[in-house]
Tab-separated table of N, CA and C in Angstrom:
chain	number	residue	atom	x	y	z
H	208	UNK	N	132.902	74.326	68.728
H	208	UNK	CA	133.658	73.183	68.289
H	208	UNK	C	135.132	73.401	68.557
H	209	UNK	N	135.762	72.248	68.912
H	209	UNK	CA	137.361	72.441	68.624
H	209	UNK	C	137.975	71.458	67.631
H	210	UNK	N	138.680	72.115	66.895
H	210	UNK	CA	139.511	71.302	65.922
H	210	UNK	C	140.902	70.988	65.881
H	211	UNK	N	141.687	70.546	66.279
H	211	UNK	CA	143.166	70.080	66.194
H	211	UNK	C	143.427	69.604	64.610
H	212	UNK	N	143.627	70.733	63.861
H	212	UNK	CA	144.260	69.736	62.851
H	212	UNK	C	145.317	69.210	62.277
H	213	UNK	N	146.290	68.624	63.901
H	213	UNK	CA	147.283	67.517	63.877
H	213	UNK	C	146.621	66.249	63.928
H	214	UNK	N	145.806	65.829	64.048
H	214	UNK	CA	144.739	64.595	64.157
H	214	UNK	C	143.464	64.248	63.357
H	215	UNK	N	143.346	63.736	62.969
H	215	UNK	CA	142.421	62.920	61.758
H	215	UNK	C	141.078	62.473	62.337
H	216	UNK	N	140.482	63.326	63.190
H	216	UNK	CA	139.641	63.584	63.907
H	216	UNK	C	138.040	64.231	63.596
H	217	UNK	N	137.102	63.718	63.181
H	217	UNK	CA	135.924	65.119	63.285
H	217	UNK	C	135.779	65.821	64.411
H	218	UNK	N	136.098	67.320	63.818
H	218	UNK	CA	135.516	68.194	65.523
H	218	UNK	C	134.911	67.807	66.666
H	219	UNK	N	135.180	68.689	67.579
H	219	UNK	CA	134.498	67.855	69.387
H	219	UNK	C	133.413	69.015	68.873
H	220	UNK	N	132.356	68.698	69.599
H	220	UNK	CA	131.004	70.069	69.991
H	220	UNK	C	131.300	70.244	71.806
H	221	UNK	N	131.978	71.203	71.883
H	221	UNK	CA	131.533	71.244	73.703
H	221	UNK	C	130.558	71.825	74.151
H	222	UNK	N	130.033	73.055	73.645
H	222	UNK	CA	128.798	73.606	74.272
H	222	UNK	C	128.024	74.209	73.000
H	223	UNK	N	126.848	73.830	73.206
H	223	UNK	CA	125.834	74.103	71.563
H	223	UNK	C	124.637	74.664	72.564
H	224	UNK	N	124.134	75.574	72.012
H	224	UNK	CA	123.237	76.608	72.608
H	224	UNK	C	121.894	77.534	71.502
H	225	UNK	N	122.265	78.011	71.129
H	225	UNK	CA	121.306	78.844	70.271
H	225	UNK	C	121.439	78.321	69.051
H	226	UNK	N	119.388	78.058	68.885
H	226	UNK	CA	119.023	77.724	67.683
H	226	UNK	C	118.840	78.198	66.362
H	227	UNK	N	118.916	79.122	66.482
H	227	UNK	CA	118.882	80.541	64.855
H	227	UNK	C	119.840	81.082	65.260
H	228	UNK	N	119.841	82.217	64.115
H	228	UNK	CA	120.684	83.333	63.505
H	228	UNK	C	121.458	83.833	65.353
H	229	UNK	N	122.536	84.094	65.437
H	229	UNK	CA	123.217	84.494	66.684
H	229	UNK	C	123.537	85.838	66.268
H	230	UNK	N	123.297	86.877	67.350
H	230	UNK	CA	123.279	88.496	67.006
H	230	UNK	C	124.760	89.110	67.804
H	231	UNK	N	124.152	89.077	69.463
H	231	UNK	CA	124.905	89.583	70.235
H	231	UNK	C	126.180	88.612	71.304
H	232	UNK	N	126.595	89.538	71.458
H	232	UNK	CA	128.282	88.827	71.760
H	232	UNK	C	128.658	89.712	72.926
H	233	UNK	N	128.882	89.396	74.295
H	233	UNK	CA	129.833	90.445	75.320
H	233	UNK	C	130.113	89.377	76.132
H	234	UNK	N	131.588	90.264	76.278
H	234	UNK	CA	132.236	89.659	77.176
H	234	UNK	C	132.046	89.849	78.602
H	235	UNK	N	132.491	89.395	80.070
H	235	UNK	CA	132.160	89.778	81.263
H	235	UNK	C	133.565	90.648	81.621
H	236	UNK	N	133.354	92.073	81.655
H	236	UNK	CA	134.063	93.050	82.193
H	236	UNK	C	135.268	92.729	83.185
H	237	UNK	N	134.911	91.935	84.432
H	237	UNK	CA	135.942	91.351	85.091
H	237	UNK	C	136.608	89.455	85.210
H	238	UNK	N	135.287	89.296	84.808
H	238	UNK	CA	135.546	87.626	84.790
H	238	UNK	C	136.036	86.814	83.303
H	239	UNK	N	137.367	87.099	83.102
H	239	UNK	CA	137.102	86.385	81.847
H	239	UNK	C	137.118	84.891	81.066
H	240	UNK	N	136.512	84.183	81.314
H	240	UNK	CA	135.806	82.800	81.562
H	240	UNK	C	134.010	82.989	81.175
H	241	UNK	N	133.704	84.421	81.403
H	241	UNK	CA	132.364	84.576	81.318
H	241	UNK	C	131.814	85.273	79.905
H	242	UNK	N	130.949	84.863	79.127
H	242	UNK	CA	130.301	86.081	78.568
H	242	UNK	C	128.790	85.485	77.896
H	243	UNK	N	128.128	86.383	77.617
H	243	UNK	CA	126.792	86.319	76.816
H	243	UNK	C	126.941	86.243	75.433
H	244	UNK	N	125.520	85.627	75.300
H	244	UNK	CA	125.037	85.733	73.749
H	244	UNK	C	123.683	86.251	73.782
H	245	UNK	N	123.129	86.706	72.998
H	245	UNK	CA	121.677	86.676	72.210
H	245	UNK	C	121.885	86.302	70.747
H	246	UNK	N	120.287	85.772	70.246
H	246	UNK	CA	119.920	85.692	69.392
H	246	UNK	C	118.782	85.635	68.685
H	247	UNK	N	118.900	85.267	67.633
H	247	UNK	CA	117.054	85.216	67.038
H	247	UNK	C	116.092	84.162	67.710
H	248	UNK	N	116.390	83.332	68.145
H	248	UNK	CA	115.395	82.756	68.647
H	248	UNK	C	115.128	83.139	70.346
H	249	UNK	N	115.396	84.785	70.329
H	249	UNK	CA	114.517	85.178	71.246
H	249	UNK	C	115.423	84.627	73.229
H	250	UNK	N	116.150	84.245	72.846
H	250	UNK	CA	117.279	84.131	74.281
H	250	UNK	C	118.203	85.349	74.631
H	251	UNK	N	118.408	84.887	76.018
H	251	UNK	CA	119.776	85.809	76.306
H	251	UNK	C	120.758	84.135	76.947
H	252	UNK	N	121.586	83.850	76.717
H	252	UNK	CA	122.310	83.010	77.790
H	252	UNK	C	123.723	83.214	77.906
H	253	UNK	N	124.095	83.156	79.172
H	253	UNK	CA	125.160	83.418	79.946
H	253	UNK	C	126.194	81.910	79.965
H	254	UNK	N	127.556	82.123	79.293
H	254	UNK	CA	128.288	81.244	79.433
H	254	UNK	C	129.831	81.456	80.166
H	255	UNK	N	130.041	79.808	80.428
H	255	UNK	CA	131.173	79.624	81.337
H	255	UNK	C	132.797	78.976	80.553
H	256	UNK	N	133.487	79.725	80.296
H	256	UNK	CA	134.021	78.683	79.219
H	256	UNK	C	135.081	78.108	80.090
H	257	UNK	N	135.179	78.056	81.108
H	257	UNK	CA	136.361	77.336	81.889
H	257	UNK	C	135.755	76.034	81.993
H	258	UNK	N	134.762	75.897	82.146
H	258	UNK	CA	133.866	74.613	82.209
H	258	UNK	C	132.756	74.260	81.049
H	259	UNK	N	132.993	74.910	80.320
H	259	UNK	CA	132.296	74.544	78.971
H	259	UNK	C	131.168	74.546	79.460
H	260	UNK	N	130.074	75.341	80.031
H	260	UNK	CA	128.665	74.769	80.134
H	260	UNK	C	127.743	76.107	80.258
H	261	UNK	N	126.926	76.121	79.246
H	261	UNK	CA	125.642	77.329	79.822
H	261	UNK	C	125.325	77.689	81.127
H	262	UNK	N	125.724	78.271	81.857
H	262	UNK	CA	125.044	78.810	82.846
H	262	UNK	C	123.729	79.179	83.243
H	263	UNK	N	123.421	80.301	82.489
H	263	UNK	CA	121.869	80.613	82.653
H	263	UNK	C	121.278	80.702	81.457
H	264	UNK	N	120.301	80.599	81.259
H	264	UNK	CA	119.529	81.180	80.036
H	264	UNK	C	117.648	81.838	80.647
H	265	UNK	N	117.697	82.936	79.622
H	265	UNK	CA	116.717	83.396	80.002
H	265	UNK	C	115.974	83.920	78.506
H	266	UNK	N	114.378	83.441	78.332
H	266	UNK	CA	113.632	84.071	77.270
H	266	UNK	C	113.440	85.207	77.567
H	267	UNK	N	113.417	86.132	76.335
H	267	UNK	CA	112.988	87.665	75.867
H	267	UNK	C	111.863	87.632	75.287
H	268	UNK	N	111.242	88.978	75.508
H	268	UNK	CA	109.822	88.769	74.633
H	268	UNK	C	109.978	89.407	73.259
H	269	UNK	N	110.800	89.088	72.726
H	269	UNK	CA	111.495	89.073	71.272
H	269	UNK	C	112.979	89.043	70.417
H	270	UNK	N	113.052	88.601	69.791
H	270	UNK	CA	114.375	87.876	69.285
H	270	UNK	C	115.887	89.025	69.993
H	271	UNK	N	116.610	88.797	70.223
H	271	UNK	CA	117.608	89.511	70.863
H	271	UNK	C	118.538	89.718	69.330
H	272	UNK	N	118.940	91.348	69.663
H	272	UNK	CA	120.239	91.767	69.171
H	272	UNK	C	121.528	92.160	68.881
H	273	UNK	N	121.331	92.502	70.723
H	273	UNK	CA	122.359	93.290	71.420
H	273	UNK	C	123.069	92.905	72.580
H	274	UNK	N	123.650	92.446	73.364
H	274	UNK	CA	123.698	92.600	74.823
H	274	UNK	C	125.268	93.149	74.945
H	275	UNK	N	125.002	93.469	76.375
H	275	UNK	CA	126.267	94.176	76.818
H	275	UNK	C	126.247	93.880	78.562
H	276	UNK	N	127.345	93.881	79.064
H	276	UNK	CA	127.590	93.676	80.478
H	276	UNK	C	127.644	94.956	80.859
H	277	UNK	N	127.075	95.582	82.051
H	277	UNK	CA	127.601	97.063	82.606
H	277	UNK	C	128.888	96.979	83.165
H	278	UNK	N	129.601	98.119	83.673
H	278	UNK	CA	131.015	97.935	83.819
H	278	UNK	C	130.968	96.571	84.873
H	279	UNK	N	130.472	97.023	85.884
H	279	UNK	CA	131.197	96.077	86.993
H	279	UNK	C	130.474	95.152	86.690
H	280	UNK	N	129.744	94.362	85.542
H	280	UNK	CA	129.157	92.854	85.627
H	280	UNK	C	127.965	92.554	85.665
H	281	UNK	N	127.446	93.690	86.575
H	281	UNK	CA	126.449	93.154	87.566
H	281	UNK	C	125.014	93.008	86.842
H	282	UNK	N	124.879	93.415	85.953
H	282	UNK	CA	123.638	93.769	84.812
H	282	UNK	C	124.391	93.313	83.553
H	283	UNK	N	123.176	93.168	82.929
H	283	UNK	CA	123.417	92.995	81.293
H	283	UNK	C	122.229	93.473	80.715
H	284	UNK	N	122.769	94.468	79.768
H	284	UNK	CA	121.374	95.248	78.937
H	284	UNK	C	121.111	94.665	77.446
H	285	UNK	N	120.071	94.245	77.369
H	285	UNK	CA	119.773	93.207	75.874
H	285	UNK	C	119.091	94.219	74.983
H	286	UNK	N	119.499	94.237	73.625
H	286	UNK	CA	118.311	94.723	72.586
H	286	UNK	C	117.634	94.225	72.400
H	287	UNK	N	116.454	94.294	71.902
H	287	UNK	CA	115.827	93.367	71.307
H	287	UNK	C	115.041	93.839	70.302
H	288	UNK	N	114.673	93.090	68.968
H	288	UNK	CA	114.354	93.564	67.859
H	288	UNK	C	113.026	93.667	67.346
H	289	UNK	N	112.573	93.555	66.184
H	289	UNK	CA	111.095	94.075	65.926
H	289	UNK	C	109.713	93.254	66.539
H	290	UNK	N	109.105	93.750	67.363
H	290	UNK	CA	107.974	92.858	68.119
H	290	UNK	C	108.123	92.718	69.214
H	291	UNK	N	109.548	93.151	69.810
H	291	UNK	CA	109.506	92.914	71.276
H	291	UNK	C	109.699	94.091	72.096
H	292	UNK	N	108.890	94.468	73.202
H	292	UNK	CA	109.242	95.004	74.240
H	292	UNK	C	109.390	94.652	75.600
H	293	UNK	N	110.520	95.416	75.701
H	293	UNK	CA	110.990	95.236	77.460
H	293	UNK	C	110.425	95.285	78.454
H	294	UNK	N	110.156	94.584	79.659
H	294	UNK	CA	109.407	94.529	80.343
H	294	UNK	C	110.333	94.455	81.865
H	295	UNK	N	110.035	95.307	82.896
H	295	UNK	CA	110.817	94.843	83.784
H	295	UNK	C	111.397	96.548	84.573
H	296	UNK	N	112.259	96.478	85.696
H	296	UNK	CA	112.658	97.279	86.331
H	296	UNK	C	113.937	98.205	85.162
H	297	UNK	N	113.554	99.752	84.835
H	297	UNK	CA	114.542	100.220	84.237
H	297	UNK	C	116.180	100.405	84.758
């Protein structure tokens, strides 16, 4: 949301994304315009804030806790919490 409160306005919503509890938070190492979220309802998604808009989103096979960008960007490593395991290239 953004709020100006010089103006008699209800908040704008620009980008609304995750439906439950929100866990994880990183920023993008070189791009900063970029960063992730996870959360409980089991997402990872990648946002753009120069343009206000989700980029990617991708399901986990269980609620997310963690994420982090590796240095140069190029990866992002997700936790994920009770019930889920990782699946995929280490």
């Amino acid at each position: 949301y953004e709020v100006d409160p010089s103006k008699d306005e209800p908040p704008m919503c620009y980008m609304q994304g995750h439906y439950s509890e929100f866990w994880g938070l990183s920023a993008h190492p070189t791009n900063a315009a970029e960063f992730c979220t996870t959360a409980e309802d089991g997402t990872l998604r990648v946002w753009d804030l120069s343009m206000r808009v989700m980029k990617y989103m991708r399901r986990l096979p269980g609620p997310g806790r963690s994420c982090a960008y590796s240095p140069d960007g190029a990866a992002i490593a997700v936790g994920i919490g009770v019930g889920g395991k990782a699946k995929g290239k280490p």
